[in-house]
Tab-separated table of C-alpha atoms in Angstrom:
chain	number	residue	atom	x	y	z
B	1	MET	CA	25.294	0.383	-21.304
B	2	LEU	CA	25.830	0.982	-17.135
B	3	PHE	CA	23.292	4.021	-17.535
B	4	GLU	CA	20.449	1.630	-19.487
B	5	ASN	CA	21.332	-1.100	-16.678
B	6	PHE	CA	20.884	1.592	-13.981
B	7	TRP	CA	17.525	2.649	-15.199
B	8	GLU	CA	16.357	-0.749	-15.883
B	9	ILE	CA	17.139	-1.902	-12.084
B	10	LEU	CA	15.541	1.221	-10.774
B	11	LEU	CA	12.111	0.994	-12.857
B	12	SER	CA	12.073	-2.918	-11.840
B	13	GLY	CA	12.539	-1.985	-8.096
B	14	ILE	CA	10.266	0.915	-8.094
B	15	VAL	CA	7.486	-1.951	-9.470
B	16	LEU	CA	8.492	-4.509	-7.030
B	17	TRP	CA	8.103	-2.270	-4.111
B	18	LEU	CA	4.686	-1.027	-5.493
B	19	PHE	CA	3.427	-4.686	-5.830
B	20	ALA	CA	5.020	-5.075	-2.002
B	21	ASP	CA	3.146	-2.061	-0.844
B	22	GLU	CA	-0.028	-3.216	-2.171
B	23	PHE	CA	0.355	-6.852	-0.820
B	24	LEU	CA	0.958	-5.366	2.717
B	25	ALA	CA	-1.794	-3.039	2.594
B	26	MET	CA	-4.127	-6.071	1.584
B	27	THR	CA	-3.060	-8.050	4.330
B	28	MET	CA	-3.192	-5.451	6.558
B	29	ARG	CA	-6.747	-4.524	5.721
B	30	ARG	CA	-7.734	-8.505	6.026
B	31	ARG	CA	-5.765	-8.432	9.405
B	32	ALA	CA	-7.928	-5.280	10.738
B	33	ALA	CA	-11.032	-6.655	9.539
B	34	HIS	CA	-12.654	-6.600	12.883
B	35	ALA	CA	-12.440	-2.800	13.511
B	36	THR	CA	-12.884	-1.192	16.463
B	37	VAL	CA	-15.800	0.679	17.633
B	38	LYS	CA	-14.006	3.903	17.341
B	39	GLN	CA	-12.528	3.557	14.052
B	40	ILE	CA	-16.290	2.783	12.806
B	41	VAL	CA	-17.562	5.954	14.288
B	42	HIS	CA	-14.533	7.994	12.874
B	43	ASP	CA	-15.287	6.349	9.404
B	44	ASP	CA	-19.294	6.991	9.710
B	45	ILE	CA	-18.707	10.991	10.115
B	46	ARG	CA	-18.537	12.689	6.969
B	47	PRO	CA	-18.441	16.311	6.774
B	48	VAL	CA	-21.911	18.033	5.349
């Protein structure tokens, strides 16, 4: 019983961590909407 509970807690923790990570990525993207010129130039350079 303890072993099953351990896996349940572990999986729920991983799922919660993934949701939190995605939420933080979304908020950081929104915060960095006004990118600097250096970032834009770096993003525009693509390998041929």
